Amino acid sequence: MTEAPRFAVREIALYERPVTLRLPFRFGVVTLTECPQAFARVRIEMPDGRSQWGAAAELMAPKWFDKNLQLSNEDNFEQLRAVLRLARVAYLADASLSTAFGHFARHHDSHAAAAAARGYNPLLAGYGPALIDRAVLDALCRAQGVSFYAALQANLPGIGGQRPEFAGLGIEDFLARLRPAGSIEARHTVGLLDAITAADLQERVGDGLPETLEEVIQAGGHRYFKLKVAGKVDADVARLAAIAAVLDRGRDPYFVSLDGNEQYENAAGVAELTAAVQATP
């Protein structure tokens, strides 16, 4: 077992950049055309005085973390900015050395409590530490000169004992057995507004990239798909049948999952959708 490096978190800088999507993307109750992308840069300091910066980025997707329809997209963005600032304050409040996981573990409960005091749900609250933790791990990998895979296999983050949830999991053995895949299948998500065939397009973006599900498959040979559903059984089944008509043309097996983004209120609704899909030729 390799002892996890310990270091101090010295600086955390937060940035944003505006992102415009090339195609509108609808999921759940929101149609996304643009949103900010959050960036975190973190400087860690090793015991020997060496410093290293790491970085991470994530879209600030509205209505994903808090689905309250009374909140505007800008309200959602402000929530995400707030939990990032809360996490930055927490991580910089303690300058003592710890492992990458130790920095997360020591601040988890206090950050969650601070976010809850503002009325933020746990999923929303976790956005801040998650982005900073990724930047911390990036800095650690750079400081040690290792890949993300090698760092996890050797458990350089020190995942384990600082949190009771990890007791008895045998995390060291699990990580040591990991092997990187030689290849990975790309999964394509079909949003609620996505064109299935060219006949569904009202006008083209014309940027040379695929604009329909048909074109995506032709260009990339995709076999794995996540299909958004809207919570209305008849309309969802009709759309799924149209998608299946395209997917069934391929010679290779394909794999799909359905994602309702909480548009089906309960398990009975999901069961109704499943039964309707199975009954549709």
Coordinates of C-alpha atoms in Angstrom, one line a residue:
M1 CA 0.0 0.0 0.0
T2 CA 1.3 3.4 -1.0
E3 CA 0.9 6.1 1.6
A4 CA -1.3 8.9 0.3
P5 CA 0.5 12.2 -0.1
R6 CA -0.4 14.9 2.3
F7 CA -0.5 18.6 1.3
A8 CA -2.1 21.9 2.1
V9 CA -4.7 23.8 0.0
R10 CA -3.3 27.3 -0.5
E11 CA -5.4 29.0 -3.1
I12 CA -8.7 28.5 -4.9
A13 CA -9.8 30.7 -7.8
L14 CA -13.2 30.5 -9.3
Y15 CA -14.1 31.6 -12.9
E16 CA -16.9 31.4 -15.4
R17 CA -17.3 31.5 -19.1
P18 CA -20.5 31.7 -21.2
V19 CA -21.4 28.6 -23.2
T20 CA -23.9 28.6 -26.1
L21 CA -25.1 25.2 -27.2
R22 CA -25.0 24.5 -30.9
L23 CA -28.5 22.9 -30.7
P24 CA -31.2 23.5 -28.1
F25 CA -31.3 20.6 -25.6
R26 CA -34.5 19.9 -23.6
F27 CA -34.5 17.7 -20.6
G28 CA -37.1 17.6 -17.8
V29 CA -38.7 21.1 -17.5
V30 CA -35.9 23.1 -19.2
T31 CA -34.8 23.9 -22.7
L32 CA -31.1 24.7 -22.6
T33 CA -29.6 27.0 -25.2
E34 CA -26.9 28.6 -23.1
C35 CA -25.5 28.5 -19.6
P36 CA -22.3 29.4 -17.8
Q37 CA -19.4 27.0 -17.3
A38 CA -17.8 27.1 -13.9
F39 CA -14.0 26.7 -13.5
A40 CA -12.0 26.1 -10.4
R41 CA -8.3 26.4 -10.1
V42 CA -6.6 25.1 -6.9
R43 CA -3.0 25.5 -5.7
I44 CA -1.8 22.8 -3.4
E45 CA 1.6 22.9 -1.5
M46 CA 3.5 19.8 -0.7
P47 CA 5.5 19.3 2.5
D48 CA 8.7 20.0 0.6
G49 CA 7.4 23.4 -0.4
R50 CA 6.6 22.5 -4.0
S51 CA 3.4 24.1 -5.3
Q52 CA 1.1 22.8 -8.1
W53 CA -2.0 24.1 -9.7
G54 CA -4.9 21.9 -10.8
A55 CA -8.1 22.8 -12.6
A56 CA -11.7 21.5 -13.2
A57 CA -14.7 22.7 -15.0
E58 CA -18.4 21.9 -15.1
L59 CA -21.6 23.4 -16.7
M60 CA -23.9 25.2 -14.4
A61 CA -27.0 23.4 -15.6
P62 CA -30.3 25.0 -14.5
K63 CA -33.1 22.8 -13.1
W64 CA -30.8 19.9 -12.7
F65 CA -29.8 20.5 -9.0
D66 CA -32.9 22.3 -7.9
K67 CA -36.1 21.7 -9.9
N68 CA -38.2 24.4 -8.2
L69 CA -40.2 26.0 -11.1
Q70 CA -40.4 29.3 -9.1
L71 CA -36.7 29.8 -9.7
S72 CA -35.4 31.3 -12.9
N73 CA -32.3 29.9 -14.7
E74 CA -30.3 32.9 -13.3
D75 CA -31.6 31.9 -9.8
N76 CA -30.2 28.4 -10.3
F77 CA -26.8 29.9 -11.5
E78 CA -26.6 32.0 -8.4
Q79 CA -27.3 28.9 -6.2
L80 CA -24.4 27.1 -7.8
R81 CA -22.1 30.2 -7.4
A82 CA -23.1 30.3 -3.8
V83 CA -22.2 26.7 -3.0
L84 CA -18.9 27.1 -4.8
R85 CA -18.1 30.1 -2.7
L86 CA -19.1 28.2 0.5
A87 CA -16.8 25.3 -0.5
R88 CA -13.9 27.7 -1.2
V89 CA -14.3 29.3 2.3
A90 CA -14.4 25.8 3.9
Y91 CA -11.3 24.4 2.1
L92 CA -9.2 27.5 2.8
A93 CA -10.2 27.8 6.4
D94 CA -7.9 25.0 7.4
A95 CA -4.3 25.2 6.2
S96 CA -3.1 22.0 7.8
L97 CA -1.8 19.0 5.7
S98 CA -4.2 16.2 4.6
T99 CA -4.7 13.8 1.8
A100 CA -6.9 14.7 -1.2
F101 CA -9.8 12.7 0.3
G102 CA -9.0 14.0 3.8
H103 CA -9.6 17.6 2.6
F104 CA -13.0 16.5 1.3
A105 CA -13.8 14.5 4.5
R106 CA -12.9 17.2 7.0
H107 CA -15.2 19.8 5.4
H108 CA -18.1 17.6 4.2
D109 CA -20.4 17.9 7.2
S110 CA -19.8 21.6 7.9
H111 CA -20.2 22.5 4.2
A112 CA -23.4 20.5 4.0
A113 CA -24.8 22.2 7.1
A114 CA -23.9 25.7 5.8
A115 CA -25.6 24.9 2.5
A116 CA -28.7 23.5 4.2
A117 CA -29.0 26.6 6.3
R118 CA -29.5 28.5 3.1
G119 CA -32.2 26.1 2.0
Y120 CA -30.0 24.2 -0.5
N121 CA -30.7 20.5 -1.1
P122 CA -27.8 18.0 -0.7
L123 CA -27.4 17.5 -4.5
L124 CA -27.0 21.2 -5.0
A125 CA -24.8 21.6 -2.0
G126 CA -22.4 18.9 -3.4
Y127 CA -21.7 20.8 -6.5
G128 CA -19.2 23.1 -4.8
P129 CA -17.0 20.5 -3.1
A130 CA -17.2 18.2 -6.1
L131 CA -15.7 20.8 -8.5
I132 CA -13.0 21.8 -6.0
D133 CA -12.2 18.1 -5.2
R134 CA -11.6 17.4 -8.9
A135 CA -9.2 20.4 -9.2
V136 CA -7.4 19.2 -6.0
L137 CA -7.0 15.7 -7.5
D138 CA -5.8 17.2 -10.8
A139 CA -3.1 19.2 -8.9
L140 CA -2.1 16.1 -7.0
C141 CA -1.7 14.0 -10.2
R142 CA 0.4 16.8 -11.7
A143 CA 2.5 17.2 -8.6
Q144 CA 3.2 13.4 -8.5
G145 CA 3.6 13.1 -12.3
V146 CA 1.0 10.4 -12.6
S147 CA -2.1 9.8 -14.6
F148 CA -5.6 9.8 -13.1
Y149 CA -5.8 6.0 -13.5
A150 CA -2.4 5.4 -11.8
A151 CA -3.4 7.8 -9.0
L152 CA -6.6 5.9 -8.3
Q153 CA -5.1 2.5 -8.6
A154 CA -2.6 3.4 -6.0
N155 CA -5.2 5.3 -4.0
L156 CA -3.1 8.4 -3.9
P157 CA -6.1 10.4 -2.9
G158 CA -6.3 8.4 0.3
I159 CA -9.9 7.4 0.0
G160 CA -11.1 5.5 3.0
G161 CA -10.9 5.8 6.8
Q162 CA -11.8 9.5 7.3
R163 CA -15.5 8.8 6.6
P164 CA -17.4 6.0 8.3
E165 CA -19.3 5.3 5.1
F166 CA -16.1 3.6 3.8
A167 CA -15.6 1.3 6.7
G168 CA -15.3 -2.4 5.7
L169 CA -15.5 -1.7 2.0
G170 CA -12.0 -2.9 1.2
I171 CA -11.4 0.2 -1.0
E172 CA -7.7 -0.4 -1.3
D173 CA -8.1 -3.8 -2.8
F174 CA -10.9 -2.6 -5.1
L175 CA -8.9 0.2 -6.5
A176 CA -5.7 -1.9 -6.9
R177 CA -7.7 -4.3 -9.1
L178 CA -8.8 -1.6 -11.5
R179 CA -7.5 -1.8 -15.1
P180 CA -8.1 0.8 -17.8
A181 CA -10.3 -0.2 -20.7
G182 CA -8.7 -0.4 -24.1
S183 CA -11.7 1.5 -25.6
I184 CA -14.9 3.0 -24.5
E185 CA -18.3 3.3 -26.3
A186 CA -19.7 6.8 -26.7
R187 CA -23.2 7.1 -25.5
H188 CA -25.4 9.6 -27.3
T189 CA -28.2 11.4 -25.4
V190 CA -31.4 12.2 -27.4
G191 CA -33.1 15.2 -25.9
L192 CA -36.8 15.9 -26.1
L193 CA -36.4 18.4 -28.9
D194 CA -33.7 16.5 -30.9
A195 CA -34.5 15.8 -34.5
I196 CA -34.7 12.1 -35.2
T197 CA -34.6 12.3 -39.0
A198 CA -34.0 15.2 -41.5
A199 CA -37.8 15.5 -41.9
D200 CA -37.9 16.7 -38.3
L201 CA -35.7 19.7 -38.9
Q202 CA -37.3 23.1 -39.5
E203 CA -33.9 24.6 -40.4
R204 CA -30.3 23.5 -40.3
V205 CA -27.5 25.0 -38.2
G206 CA -25.2 24.2 -41.1
D207 CA -22.0 23.8 -39.2
G208 CA -21.0 20.5 -40.8
L209 CA -21.8 18.4 -37.7
P210 CA -24.7 15.9 -37.3
E211 CA -28.0 17.5 -36.5
T212 CA -30.3 14.5 -36.3
L213 CA -30.2 11.1 -34.6
E214 CA -29.8 9.5 -38.0
E215 CA -26.8 11.6 -38.8
V216 CA -25.2 11.0 -35.5
I217 CA -25.3 7.3 -36.1
Q218 CA -24.0 7.6 -39.6
A219 CA -21.1 9.8 -38.5
G220 CA -20.1 8.0 -35.3
G221 CA -21.5 4.5 -35.4
H222 CA -23.1 4.9 -32.0
R223 CA -24.7 1.9 -30.3
Y224 CA -25.5 3.3 -26.8
F225 CA -28.2 5.8 -26.3
K226 CA -29.9 7.7 -23.4
L227 CA -33.4 8.7 -24.4
K228 CA -35.2 11.5 -22.6
V229 CA -38.9 11.0 -21.9
A230 CA -41.3 13.8 -20.9
G231 CA -43.7 12.1 -18.4
K232 CA -46.6 11.8 -20.9
V233 CA -47.0 8.1 -21.8
D234 CA -48.7 8.4 -25.2
A235 CA -46.3 11.1 -26.5
D236 CA -43.3 9.3 -25.1
V237 CA -44.2 6.0 -26.7
A238 CA -44.8 7.6 -30.1
R239 CA -41.4 9.3 -29.9
L240 CA -39.7 6.1 -28.7
A241 CA -41.2 4.2 -31.6
A242 CA -39.9 6.8 -34.1
I243 CA -36.4 6.5 -32.5
A244 CA -36.6 2.7 -32.6
A245 CA -37.4 2.8 -36.3
V246 CA -34.1 4.5 -36.9
L247 CA -32.1 2.3 -34.5
D248 CA -33.5 -0.9 -35.9
R249 CA -32.0 -0.2 -39.3
G250 CA -28.5 -0.9 -38.0
R251 CA -26.9 -4.3 -38.2
D252 CA -25.3 -4.2 -34.8
P253 CA -27.1 -4.6 -31.4
Y254 CA -27.9 -1.3 -29.7
F255 CA -28.5 -0.4 -26.1
V256 CA -30.8 2.2 -24.7
S257 CA -31.8 3.7 -21.3
L258 CA -34.7 6.0 -20.5
D259 CA -34.2 9.2 -18.5
G260 CA -37.3 11.1 -17.3
N261 CA -35.6 13.7 -15.2
E262 CA -38.3 13.3 -12.5
Q263 CA -41.1 13.9 -15.1
Y264 CA -42.8 10.7 -14.0
E265 CA -44.2 11.4 -10.5
N266 CA -44.0 7.8 -9.2
A267 CA -43.2 4.2 -9.9
A268 CA -46.7 3.6 -11.2
G269 CA -46.2 6.1 -14.0
V270 CA -42.9 4.4 -15.0
A271 CA -44.6 1.0 -14.9
E272 CA -47.3 2.3 -17.2
L273 CA -44.7 3.6 -19.7
T274 CA -42.8 0.3 -19.6
A275 CA -46.0 -1.7 -20.2
A276 CA -46.9 0.6 -23.1
V277 CA -43.5 0.3 -24.7
Q278 CA -43.6 -3.5 -24.4
A279 CA -47.1 -3.5 -26.0
T280 CA -45.9 -1.4 -29.0
P281 CA -44.7 -3.4 -32.0

